[in-house]
Short mmCIF file of C-alpha atoms and ligand atoms in Angstrom, two decimals:
data_model
loop_
_atom_site.label_atom_id
_atom_site.label_comp_id
_atom_site.label_asym_id
_atom_site.label_seq_id
_atom_site.Cartn_x
_atom_site.Cartn_y
_atom_site.Cartn_z
CA MET B 1 36.96 -11.68 13.49
CA SER B 2 35.88 -8.12 12.81
CA LEU B 3 32.35 -7.57 11.64
CA PRO B 4 31.48 -5.93 8.30
CA PHE B 5 31.03 -2.18 8.80
CA PHE B 6 28.13 -0.10 7.47
CA GLY B 7 28.54 3.66 7.63
CA HIS B 8 26.25 6.62 7.09
CA VAL B 9 26.17 7.81 3.50
CA ILE B 10 26.32 11.60 3.51
CA ASP B 11 27.09 13.82 0.54
CA GLY B 12 28.41 10.94 -1.53
CA GLU B 13 30.75 9.54 1.12
CA GLU B 14 30.32 6.53 3.38
CA VAL B 15 31.40 7.82 6.78
CA PRO B 16 31.58 6.82 10.45
CA SER B 17 29.97 8.97 13.16
CA ALA B 18 31.86 12.05 14.32
CA SER B 19 31.91 10.50 17.80
CA GLY B 20 33.21 7.19 16.44
CA GLU B 21 30.29 5.41 18.17
CA THR B 22 28.83 2.26 16.64
CA PHE B 23 26.16 -0.34 17.38
CA THR B 24 25.81 -3.92 16.22
CA SER B 25 23.05 -5.61 14.29
CA ILE B 26 22.08 -8.90 15.91
CA ASP B 27 21.08 -11.77 13.61
CA PRO B 28 17.90 -13.01 15.33
CA TYR B 29 18.45 -16.63 14.23
CA THR B 30 22.02 -17.02 15.52
CA GLN B 31 21.46 -14.34 18.19
CA GLU B 32 25.00 -13.13 17.40
CA PRO B 33 26.11 -9.72 16.15
CA TRP B 34 26.79 -9.93 12.43
CA ALA B 35 27.48 -6.30 11.43
CA GLU B 36 28.78 -3.10 12.98
CA ILE B 37 26.97 0.13 12.15
CA ALA B 38 27.83 3.79 12.66
CA LEU B 39 25.65 5.18 15.45
CA GLY B 40 24.47 8.62 14.42
CA GLY B 41 22.82 11.41 16.36
CA ALA B 42 21.97 15.04 15.83
CA ALA B 43 25.41 15.79 14.32
CA GLU B 44 24.96 13.24 11.52
CA ALA B 45 21.29 14.03 10.92
CA ASP B 46 22.10 17.74 10.62
CA ARG B 47 25.05 17.10 8.29
CA ALA B 48 22.93 14.87 6.07
CA VAL B 49 20.09 17.41 5.91
CA ALA B 50 22.60 20.16 5.06
CA ALA B 51 24.02 17.98 2.26
CA ALA B 52 20.53 17.21 0.93
CA ARG B 53 19.65 20.91 1.16
CA ARG B 54 22.72 21.90 -0.90
CA ALA B 55 22.06 19.16 -3.44
CA PHE B 56 18.50 20.42 -3.79
CA ASP B 57 19.19 24.16 -3.83
CA GLU B 58 22.35 24.14 -5.94
CA GLY B 59 22.85 20.69 -7.47
CA PRO B 60 21.71 19.28 -10.81
CA TRP B 61 19.14 16.75 -9.52
CA PRO B 62 15.93 18.84 -9.34
CA ARG B 63 16.84 20.61 -12.58
CA MET B 64 17.96 17.61 -14.57
CA GLY B 65 14.62 16.73 -16.21
CA PHE B 66 12.55 13.60 -15.93
CA THR B 67 14.25 11.66 -18.70
CA GLU B 68 17.80 11.94 -17.40
CA ARG B 69 16.71 11.47 -13.79
CA GLY B 70 14.68 8.45 -14.87
CA ARG B 71 17.69 6.99 -16.67
CA LEU B 72 19.79 7.20 -13.49
CA ILE B 73 17.01 5.74 -11.35
CA HIS B 74 16.59 2.83 -13.79
CA ARG B 75 20.36 2.25 -13.64
CA PHE B 76 20.03 2.22 -9.84
CA ALA B 77 17.23 -0.37 -10.16
CA ASP B 78 19.47 -2.49 -12.42
CA LEU B 79 22.19 -2.45 -9.74
CA ILE B 80 19.66 -3.40 -7.05
CA GLU B 81 18.71 -6.44 -9.14
CA GLU B 82 22.38 -7.29 -9.77
CA HIS B 83 23.02 -7.15 -5.99
CA ALA B 84 19.95 -9.20 -5.06
CA GLU B 85 21.98 -11.77 -3.15
CA GLU B 86 23.85 -9.18 -1.06
CA LEU B 87 20.73 -7.11 -0.35
CA GLY B 88 18.58 -10.15 0.43
CA ARG B 89 21.19 -11.64 2.79
CA ALA B 90 21.52 -8.26 4.53
CA ASP B 91 17.81 -8.04 5.41
CA THR B 92 17.74 -11.72 6.34
CA HIS B 93 20.70 -11.33 8.72
CA ASP B 94 19.25 -8.16 10.18
CA MET B 95 15.72 -9.39 10.89
CA GLY B 96 15.38 -13.10 10.12
CA LYS B 97 13.15 -12.87 7.08
CA PRO B 98 13.45 -16.08 5.03
CA ILE B 99 15.91 -15.54 2.18
CA THR B 100 13.34 -16.63 -0.40
CA GLN B 101 11.24 -13.65 0.68
CA SER B 102 13.99 -11.01 1.02
CA ARG B 103 16.04 -11.90 -2.07
CA ASP B 104 13.31 -13.28 -4.34
CA SER B 105 10.40 -11.00 -3.44
CA ASP B 106 11.56 -7.84 -1.62
CA VAL B 107 14.53 -7.14 -3.92
CA PRO B 108 12.56 -7.35 -7.18
CA ARG B 109 9.75 -5.31 -5.66
CA THR B 110 12.27 -2.69 -4.51
CA ALA B 111 13.75 -2.43 -8.01
CA MET B 112 10.25 -2.31 -9.49
CA ASN B 113 9.29 0.55 -7.16
CA PHE B 114 12.23 2.63 -8.39
CA ARG B 115 11.38 1.87 -12.02
CA PHE B 116 7.69 2.60 -11.54
CA PHE B 117 8.12 5.96 -9.82
CA ALA B 118 10.78 7.11 -12.30
CA ASP B 119 8.38 6.35 -15.15
CA HIS B 120 5.33 7.67 -13.35
CA ALA B 121 6.98 11.04 -12.84
CA ARG B 122 8.22 11.17 -16.44
CA LEU B 123 4.85 10.27 -17.93
CA ALA B 124 2.61 12.29 -15.59
CA THR B 125 0.52 15.02 -17.11
CA GLY B 126 -0.67 18.29 -15.63
CA GLU B 127 -4.02 19.93 -16.23
CA THR B 128 -4.87 22.88 -18.45
CA LEU B 129 -8.00 24.72 -17.37
CA PRO B 130 -9.57 27.05 -19.95
CA MET B 131 -11.23 29.94 -18.11
CA ASP B 132 -14.16 32.13 -19.16
CA THR B 133 -12.27 35.30 -18.34
CA GLY B 134 -9.77 35.23 -21.21
CA HIS B 135 -7.21 33.41 -19.14
CA HIS B 136 -6.15 29.85 -18.77
CA ALA B 137 -4.66 28.07 -15.80
CA TYR B 138 -2.34 25.11 -15.76
CA THR B 139 -0.78 22.98 -13.04
CA ARG B 140 2.84 22.20 -12.32
CA PHE B 141 4.25 19.71 -9.85
CA ASP B 142 7.57 21.03 -8.61
CA PRO B 143 9.73 19.02 -6.21
CA ALA B 144 9.08 19.79 -2.55
CA GLY B 145 12.72 19.90 -1.43
CA VAL B 146 14.45 17.83 1.25
CA VAL B 147 12.58 14.69 2.30
CA ALA B 148 13.16 13.02 5.67
CA ALA B 149 12.22 9.34 5.47
CA VAL B 150 11.99 7.20 8.61
CA ALA B 151 11.44 3.50 8.06
CA PRO B 152 10.48 0.37 10.04
CA TRP B 153 12.22 -3.01 10.13
CA ASN B 154 9.66 -5.42 8.72
CA PHE B 155 10.26 -4.93 4.97
CA PRO B 156 13.44 -2.88 5.23
CA MET B 157 14.55 -2.08 1.69
CA MET B 158 11.11 -2.45 0.16
CA LEU B 159 9.32 0.02 2.43
CA GLU B 160 12.28 2.40 2.16
CA SER B 161 11.87 2.29 -1.62
CA TRP B 162 8.17 3.24 -1.37
CA LYS B 163 9.41 6.53 0.07
CA VAL B 164 12.75 7.10 -1.64
CA ALA B 165 11.58 6.16 -5.15
CA PRO B 166 8.76 8.71 -5.55
CA ALA B 167 10.78 11.34 -3.69
CA LEU B 168 13.70 10.94 -6.12
CA GLY B 169 11.49 10.50 -9.18
CA TRP B 170 9.92 13.91 -8.53
CA GLY B 171 13.32 15.58 -8.09
CA ASN B 172 13.62 15.80 -4.31
CA THR B 173 16.67 14.96 -2.25
CA VAL B 174 16.38 12.49 0.62
CA VAL B 175 17.76 11.64 4.03
CA LEU B 176 16.70 8.14 5.03
CA LYS B 177 16.91 6.80 8.56
CA PRO B 178 16.38 3.05 8.44
CA ALA B 179 15.22 1.17 11.54
CA GLU B 180 18.02 0.39 13.98
CA ASP B 181 17.23 -3.34 13.72
CA THR B 182 17.64 -3.33 9.92
CA PRO B 183 20.27 -0.79 8.97
CA THR B 184 22.48 -2.60 6.48
CA SER B 185 20.46 -2.80 3.24
CA ALA B 186 19.98 1.00 3.34
CA THR B 187 23.75 1.60 3.26
CA ILE B 188 24.09 -0.92 0.42
CA MET B 189 21.33 0.86 -1.52
CA ALA B 190 22.97 4.25 -1.00
CA ARG B 191 26.30 2.86 -2.24
CA LEU B 192 24.53 1.53 -5.35
CA ALA B 193 22.77 4.85 -5.96
CA LEU B 194 26.17 6.56 -6.11
CA GLU B 195 27.52 3.83 -8.40
CA ALA B 196 24.51 4.42 -10.67
CA GLY B 197 25.53 8.07 -11.01
CA ILE B 198 22.93 9.66 -8.75
CA PRO B 199 24.77 12.78 -7.58
CA PRO B 200 26.26 13.11 -4.07
CA GLY B 201 23.85 14.52 -1.48
CA VAL B 202 20.73 13.35 -3.33
CA PHE B 203 20.21 10.10 -1.39
CA ASN B 204 21.72 10.16 2.10
CA VAL B 205 21.44 7.55 4.84
CA VAL B 206 21.86 8.20 8.56
CA HIS B 207 21.84 5.41 11.11
CA GLY B 208 20.76 5.53 14.73
CA TYR B 209 17.83 5.10 17.08
CA GLY B 210 14.58 7.05 17.26
CA PRO B 211 14.04 9.08 20.44
CA ASP B 212 16.94 11.39 21.43
CA SER B 213 18.89 10.07 18.46
CA ALA B 214 19.13 10.33 14.68
CA GLY B 215 15.38 9.74 14.12
CA ALA B 216 14.21 12.56 16.35
CA ALA B 217 16.96 14.93 15.12
CA LEU B 218 16.03 14.29 11.51
CA THR B 219 12.29 14.81 11.94
CA GLU B 220 12.81 17.94 14.05
CA ASN B 221 15.28 19.56 11.63
CA PRO B 222 13.81 22.87 10.37
CA HIS B 223 15.45 22.51 6.92
CA VAL B 224 13.35 19.47 6.02
CA ASP B 225 10.38 20.03 3.66
CA ARG B 226 8.55 16.68 3.94
CA ILE B 227 8.52 13.90 6.52
CA THR B 228 7.46 10.43 5.45
CA PHE B 229 7.20 7.85 8.20
CA THR B 230 6.21 4.20 8.45
CA GLY B 231 6.08 2.56 11.86
CA GLU B 232 4.05 2.28 15.02
CA SER B 233 1.04 4.48 15.68
CA GLY B 234 2.59 5.83 18.90
CA THR B 235 5.75 6.91 17.07
CA GLY B 236 3.54 8.43 14.37
CA ARG B 237 1.97 10.73 16.95
CA ILE B 238 5.41 11.96 18.06
CA ILE B 239 6.53 12.53 14.47
CA ALA B 240 3.28 14.31 13.57
CA ALA B 241 3.94 16.69 16.47
CA ALA B 242 7.51 17.32 15.24
CA GLY B 243 6.14 18.08 11.76
CA ALA B 244 3.50 20.39 13.21
CA ARG B 245 6.14 22.47 15.01
CA ASN B 246 7.91 23.19 11.71
CA LEU B 247 4.67 23.24 9.66
CA VAL B 248 5.99 20.42 7.48
CA PRO B 249 3.59 18.01 5.73
CA VAL B 250 3.82 14.55 7.26
CA SER B 251 2.76 11.24 5.71
CA LEU B 252 2.12 8.48 8.24
CA GLU B 253 1.80 4.78 7.44
CA LEU B 254 1.10 3.19 10.80
CA GLY B 255 -0.13 0.02 12.42
CA GLY B 256 -2.96 -2.29 11.49
CA LYS B 257 -5.16 -5.15 12.66
CA GLY B 258 -6.49 -6.46 9.39
CA ALA B 259 -9.83 -8.26 9.26
CA ASN B 260 -10.01 -11.33 7.05
CA ILE B 261 -13.63 -12.40 6.39
CA VAL B 262 -14.33 -15.82 4.92
CA PHE B 263 -17.93 -16.37 3.78
CA ASP B 264 -19.46 -19.82 3.48
CA ASP B 265 -19.55 -19.63 -0.33
CA ALA B 266 -15.79 -18.97 -0.60
CA GLU B 267 -13.65 -21.25 -2.71
CA LEU B 268 -12.17 -23.09 0.26
CA GLU B 269 -8.64 -23.95 -0.90
CA ASN B 270 -8.11 -20.45 -2.31
CA ALA B 271 -9.34 -18.87 0.92
CA VAL B 272 -7.13 -21.12 3.05
CA SER B 273 -4.05 -20.50 0.95
CA TRP B 274 -4.37 -16.68 0.91
CA SER B 275 -5.40 -16.56 4.57
CA ILE B 276 -2.26 -18.49 5.50
CA ARG B 277 -0.11 -16.04 3.54
CA ALA B 278 -2.02 -13.11 5.03
CA ILE B 279 -1.01 -13.95 8.58
CA PHE B 280 2.19 -15.97 8.36
CA THR B 281 4.18 -14.24 5.59
CA ASN B 282 7.23 -12.58 7.14
CA THR B 283 6.39 -14.41 10.38
CA GLY B 284 3.31 -12.23 10.81
CA GLN B 285 5.38 -9.03 10.96
CA VAL B 286 3.26 -7.33 8.34
CA CYS B 287 1.21 -4.15 8.86
CA VAL B 288 -1.55 -5.50 6.61
CA ALA B 289 -1.56 -8.99 8.19
CA GLY B 290 -4.94 -10.70 8.35
CA SER B 291 -4.67 -11.19 12.10
CA ARG B 292 -8.42 -11.22 12.79
CA LEU B 293 -9.94 -14.17 10.96
CA TYR B 294 -13.76 -14.10 10.80
CA VAL B 295 -15.22 -17.30 9.37
CA GLN B 296 -18.94 -17.87 8.67
CA ARG B 297 -20.31 -20.39 11.14
CA GLY B 298 -21.48 -22.97 8.58
CA ILE B 299 -17.91 -23.58 7.37
CA PHE B 300 -16.04 -22.64 10.55
CA ASP B 301 -15.03 -26.18 11.55
CA THR B 302 -14.16 -27.33 8.02
CA PHE B 303 -12.19 -24.17 7.24
CA MET B 304 -10.34 -24.14 10.55
CA LYS B 305 -9.38 -27.80 10.24
CA ARG B 306 -7.77 -27.21 6.85
CA PHE B 307 -6.25 -23.83 7.87
CA THR B 308 -4.71 -25.37 11.01
CA GLU B 309 -3.37 -28.32 9.00
CA VAL B 310 -1.59 -26.01 6.52
CA ALA B 311 -0.31 -23.70 9.31
CA SER B 312 1.18 -26.60 11.25
CA ALA B 313 2.98 -27.92 8.15
CA MET B 314 4.91 -24.68 7.52
CA VAL B 315 8.67 -25.09 7.59
CA ILE B 316 10.25 -23.30 10.56
CA GLY B 317 14.00 -23.01 10.24
CA ASP B 318 17.14 -21.09 9.47
CA PRO B 319 16.03 -18.08 7.41
CA GLN B 320 19.19 -18.34 5.27
CA ASP B 321 17.96 -21.79 4.16
CA GLU B 322 15.96 -21.82 0.92
CA ARG B 323 13.34 -24.19 2.36
CA THR B 324 12.43 -22.07 5.39
CA GLU B 325 9.01 -20.45 5.44
CA ILE B 326 9.00 -19.15 9.03
CA GLY B 327 12.05 -17.45 10.51
CA PRO B 328 12.63 -16.06 13.99
CA LEU B 329 11.01 -12.86 15.18
CA ALA B 330 13.09 -9.82 14.26
CA SER B 331 14.68 -9.05 17.61
CA GLN B 332 14.78 -10.07 21.25
CA GLU B 333 12.63 -7.08 22.13
CA HIS B 334 10.02 -7.96 19.54
CA PHE B 335 10.07 -11.62 20.60
CA GLY B 336 9.35 -10.42 24.15
CA LYS B 337 6.30 -8.49 22.94
CA VAL B 338 4.88 -11.32 20.83
CA SER B 339 5.57 -14.00 23.44
CA GLU B 340 3.54 -12.10 26.01
CA TYR B 341 0.49 -12.51 23.76
CA VAL B 342 1.26 -16.19 23.10
CA SER B 343 1.67 -17.03 26.76
CA THR B 344 -1.60 -15.34 27.77
CA VAL B 345 -3.88 -17.03 25.21
CA GLU B 346 -4.96 -19.81 27.55
CA SER B 347 -5.29 -17.68 30.68
CA SER B 348 -7.53 -15.39 28.60
CA GLY B 349 -9.84 -18.32 27.76
CA GLY B 350 -8.51 -19.16 24.31
CA THR B 351 -7.29 -22.40 22.77
CA ILE B 352 -4.09 -22.76 20.77
CA GLU B 353 -5.11 -25.10 17.92
CA THR B 354 -1.53 -25.25 16.66
CA GLY B 355 1.65 -23.28 17.28
CA GLY B 356 3.23 -21.73 20.35
CA PHE B 357 6.89 -21.41 21.21
CA VAL B 358 9.68 -23.23 19.37
CA ASP B 359 13.07 -22.14 20.76
CA GLY B 360 15.28 -19.07 20.53
CA TRP B 361 13.24 -16.10 19.36
CA ARG B 362 10.92 -18.34 17.41
CA VAL B 363 7.17 -18.74 17.52
CA ALA B 364 5.44 -21.28 15.29
CA PRO B 365 2.39 -20.31 13.21
CA THR B 366 -0.16 -20.00 16.02
CA VAL B 367 -3.89 -20.43 15.45
CA VAL B 368 -6.15 -19.36 18.30
CA THR B 369 -9.87 -20.03 18.76
CA GLY B 370 -12.21 -19.38 21.65
CA LEU B 371 -11.31 -15.73 22.18
CA GLY B 372 -13.90 -13.03 21.61
CA GLN B 373 -13.79 -9.74 19.78
CA ASP B 374 -13.02 -7.90 23.02
CA SER B 375 -9.91 -9.89 23.87
CA ARG B 376 -6.59 -8.01 23.70
CA HIS B 377 -5.42 -10.62 21.21
CA ALA B 378 -8.22 -9.65 18.80
CA ARG B 379 -7.87 -5.89 19.29
CA GLU B 380 -4.17 -5.07 19.61
CA GLU B 381 -1.53 -5.26 16.91
CA ILE B 382 0.62 -8.26 17.84
CA PHE B 383 2.82 -8.13 14.73
CA GLY B 384 3.67 -11.81 14.96
CA PRO B 385 2.49 -15.20 13.69
CA LEU B 386 -0.68 -15.35 15.78
CA VAL B 387 -4.19 -15.28 14.35
CA VAL B 388 -7.45 -15.13 16.32
CA ALA B 389 -10.33 -16.93 14.59
CA ILE B 390 -13.91 -15.90 15.42
CA PRO B 391 -17.13 -17.29 13.88
CA PHE B 392 -19.92 -15.04 12.55
CA ASP B 393 -23.43 -15.60 11.20
CA THR B 394 -24.47 -12.77 8.87
CA GLU B 395 -22.90 -10.28 6.49
CA GLU B 396 -23.96 -7.39 8.75
CA GLU B 397 -22.31 -9.05 11.72
CA ALA B 398 -19.09 -9.65 9.76
CA LEU B 399 -19.03 -6.00 8.73
CA ALA B 400 -19.61 -4.78 12.27
CA LEU B 401 -16.84 -7.04 13.64
CA ALA B 402 -14.38 -6.01 10.93
CA ASN B 403 -15.03 -2.29 11.41
CA ASP B 404 -14.81 -2.53 15.19
CA SER B 405 -11.15 -1.48 15.37
CA ARG B 406 -9.20 1.70 15.97
CA TYR B 407 -7.16 0.79 12.91
CA GLY B 408 -8.32 1.13 9.30
CA LEU B 409 -5.48 -0.09 7.14
CA ASN B 410 -6.84 -3.07 5.25
CA ALA B 411 -9.35 -5.89 5.06
CA MET B 412 -9.76 -9.07 3.04
CA LEU B 413 -12.81 -11.02 2.10
CA PHE B 414 -13.41 -14.33 0.45
CA THR B 415 -16.70 -14.96 -1.35
CA GLU B 416 -17.95 -16.06 -4.76
CA ASN B 417 -20.90 -13.65 -4.48
CA LEU B 418 -20.08 -10.65 -6.65
CA SER B 419 -22.69 -8.29 -5.19
CA ARG B 420 -21.65 -9.08 -1.68
CA ALA B 421 -17.97 -8.49 -2.53
CA HIS B 422 -18.75 -4.98 -3.83
CA ARG B 423 -21.15 -4.23 -0.97
CA MET B 424 -18.57 -5.20 1.61
CA ALA B 425 -15.70 -3.43 -0.16
CA ALA B 426 -17.70 -0.20 -0.10
CA ARG B 427 -18.54 -0.42 3.60
CA LEU B 428 -15.33 -1.75 5.13
CA LYS B 429 -13.28 0.84 7.03
CA ALA B 430 -9.97 0.17 5.31
CA GLY B 431 -7.50 1.86 2.98
CA SER B 432 -7.12 -1.39 1.00
CA VAL B 433 -9.64 -4.19 0.51
CA TRP B 434 -8.50 -7.42 -1.08
CA VAL B 435 -11.18 -9.72 -2.50
CA ASN B 436 -10.17 -13.38 -2.86
CA CYS B 437 -6.49 -12.44 -2.55
CA PHE B 438 -4.00 -10.61 -0.30
CA PHE B 439 -1.34 -7.87 -0.62
CA ILE B 440 -1.53 -7.54 -4.39
CA ARG B 441 -0.56 -3.95 -5.17
CA ASP B 442 -0.90 -1.74 -8.16
CA LEU B 443 1.55 1.10 -7.57
CA ARG B 444 -0.90 3.58 -9.12
CA ALA B 445 -3.46 2.79 -6.42
CA PRO B 446 -3.54 4.48 -3.00
CA PHE B 447 -1.98 2.65 -0.07
CA GLY B 448 -2.45 3.73 3.53
CA GLY B 449 -5.05 3.79 6.23
CA ALA B 450 -7.59 5.60 8.33
CA GLY B 451 -7.84 6.01 12.10
CA ASP B 452 -4.76 4.86 13.98
CA SER B 453 -3.37 3.46 10.72
CA GLY B 454 -2.18 6.84 9.56
CA ILE B 455 -2.61 9.97 7.54
CA GLY B 456 -2.22 10.18 3.79
CA ARG B 457 -1.72 7.65 1.02
CA GLU B 458 1.28 6.42 -0.94
CA GLY B 459 1.21 5.37 -4.60
CA GLY B 460 0.96 6.97 -8.04
CA ASP B 461 -0.66 10.41 -7.99
CA PHE B 462 -1.00 10.22 -4.20
CA SER B 463 2.78 10.14 -3.88
CA ARG B 464 3.03 12.99 -6.37
CA GLU B 465 0.71 15.13 -4.23
CA PHE B 466 2.91 14.56 -1.22
CA PHE B 467 6.37 14.85 -2.73
CA THR B 468 5.68 17.95 -4.82
CA GLU B 469 4.44 21.50 -4.39
CA PRO B 470 1.51 21.63 -6.80
CA LYS B 471 1.41 25.03 -8.42
CA ALA B 472 -1.29 26.88 -10.37
CA VAL B 473 -0.09 29.15 -13.17
CA VAL B 474 -2.71 31.54 -14.54
CA MET B 475 -2.05 33.29 -17.87
CA GLN B 476 -3.92 35.99 -19.63
CA ILE B 477 -4.38 34.97 -23.27
CA GLU B 478 -6.52 37.88 -24.46
CA GLN B 479 -5.36 41.46 -23.84
P1 LIG A 1 8.71 2.07 15.26
O1 LIG A 1 7.70 3.15 15.27
O2 LIG A 1 9.20 1.54 16.55
O3 LIG A 1 10.02 2.54 14.48
C1 LIG A 1 9.96 2.96 13.13
C2 LIG A 1 11.09 3.93 12.87
O4 LIG A 1 10.89 5.11 13.64
C3 LIG A 1 12.48 3.42 13.26
O5 LIG A 1 13.38 3.83 12.26
C4 LIG A 1 12.74 4.13 14.57
O6 LIG A 1 14.10 4.30 14.85
C5 LIG A 1 12.07 5.45 14.34
N1 LIG A 1 11.66 6.17 15.54
C6 LIG A 1 11.24 5.67 16.72
N2 LIG A 1 10.95 6.67 17.59
C7 LIG A 1 11.19 7.83 16.93
C8 LIG A 1 11.09 9.21 17.30
N3 LIG A 1 10.68 9.59 18.50
N4 LIG A 1 11.42 10.13 16.37
C9 LIG A 1 11.83 9.77 15.13
N5 LIG A 1 11.97 8.48 14.75
C10 LIG A 1 11.64 7.52 15.63
O7 LIG A 1 8.08 0.93 14.35
P2 LIG A 1 8.72 -0.51 14.03
O8 LIG A 1 8.60 -1.33 15.25
O9 LIG A 1 10.04 -0.34 13.37
O10 LIG A 1 7.72 -1.04 12.91
C11 LIG A 1 6.60 -1.79 13.16
C12 LIG A 1 5.36 -0.95 13.04
O11 LIG A 1 5.29 -0.38 11.72
C13 LIG A 1 4.06 -1.72 13.19
O12 LIG A 1 3.15 -0.99 13.97
C14 LIG A 1 3.55 -1.83 11.76
O13 LIG A 1 2.16 -2.03 11.63
C15 LIG A 1 3.98 -0.55 11.18
N6 LIG A 1 4.05 -0.63 9.73
C16 LIG A 1 3.12 0.04 8.99
C17 LIG A 1 3.12 -0.04 7.60
C18 LIG A 1 2.12 0.71 6.76
O14 LIG A 1 2.37 0.83 5.57
N7 LIG A 1 1.04 1.21 7.31
C19 LIG A 1 4.09 -0.82 6.98
C20 LIG A 1 5.01 -1.51 7.78
C21 LIG A 1 4.99 -1.40 9.16
#
């Protein structure tokens, strides 16, 4: 039986590669290919950038006005919601995310991102600055031009929408390269954008790999005006260098090793429930995962007993099944990386309280104690369902442990002490701090990280800064 085919979407047409080359997407649960995808390279990346360039320089999109653009983006969001089943199944086949997460959480969040950024752009105000000199100045936010967006595989359509939505809302044109492990939802989205009436060339998708392939060609193209990237810190360094060569602003959302601090006055069931979600949602393949769990010594045993109980009761299964909470890891390669950490816990002196290998590319929710702050497991981004739990005594010690990381993406803390919550939030090295919760986002708020977690922030006005060329206009008002 032939597999469903997903092409590039360039200048309003879904097309194969000029070379005719393809690759397959492997469903990590069945370990079988389920879709065939056009394999692009420099030829496709260059064609897509040229199409986006024309659509920006000559087409209606940047000139259309916020209201009409917003109407088309809202129509696009409607179609995303109407195709929730198809989009959700696509991500689930591509990377094994449980269907209840892809269809019921990622799809609505994707649609919401498009709606939010369309409205945010339409409602945004500029500044008028009265000057003492008989002049006044005001600000404009004009679209930057052609945006190259390179995305990871862990929340395929949703993270793509964090880039594409503000870029489109502000009147830019886009070339998106989705991750090679999760290509299909991007083609579906681009088809829906055309159906919604978004003009050809405004939202293009090119498939392929990173190095020496479509990803590198796209980020090195001199006709690109902005590069927005989410992925590993090492890839971020390569893309930052490509941007530097063309003097193009680059936004980097990179890796993380989130600290989750549970104080002894925390509301226990709430802390357990959010801490479970923080590390095991999406099988731990989350940049903001709470993978370092610091628990105050007085409640360490009680907390860990309950946490381990809940972790071991999670339903591991077929991600297409509505009951499944934990699917397989996204690919054979990623399973190889995570399993190396799992299989070295005990030789490193740690204890697996629950979890370990299941079968196939599956790892159960794995809770590790007995490893110190300096272990590789506590320092490196594993990006899988493995949490290292470490006891602490004082607030100062918790802060020092949490901040002892080359990453600075996010942190969580659980406490009923209001002053302590604010004190900690101020001192934690993290782009996001969640108090008594996890991964709740307000799209107006900044999202991103310090250190090896990236450069720049996404969200609200922060996205506007990146996807526009802010301009000062100074007028003389008295002759
Ligand atoms: P990755 O860096 O391997 O790949 C990401 C994308 O970059 C893919 O599309 C890939 O094809 C492309 N790419 C790879 N090499 C390239 C090159 N030389 N030039 C151009 N493009 C290239 O990352 P991944 O494994 O897909 O994603 C997981 C990583 O993403 C984790 O480190 C995770 O923490 C991070 N992440 C961060 C955030 C955040 O918001 N900070 C969100 C999600 C994931």
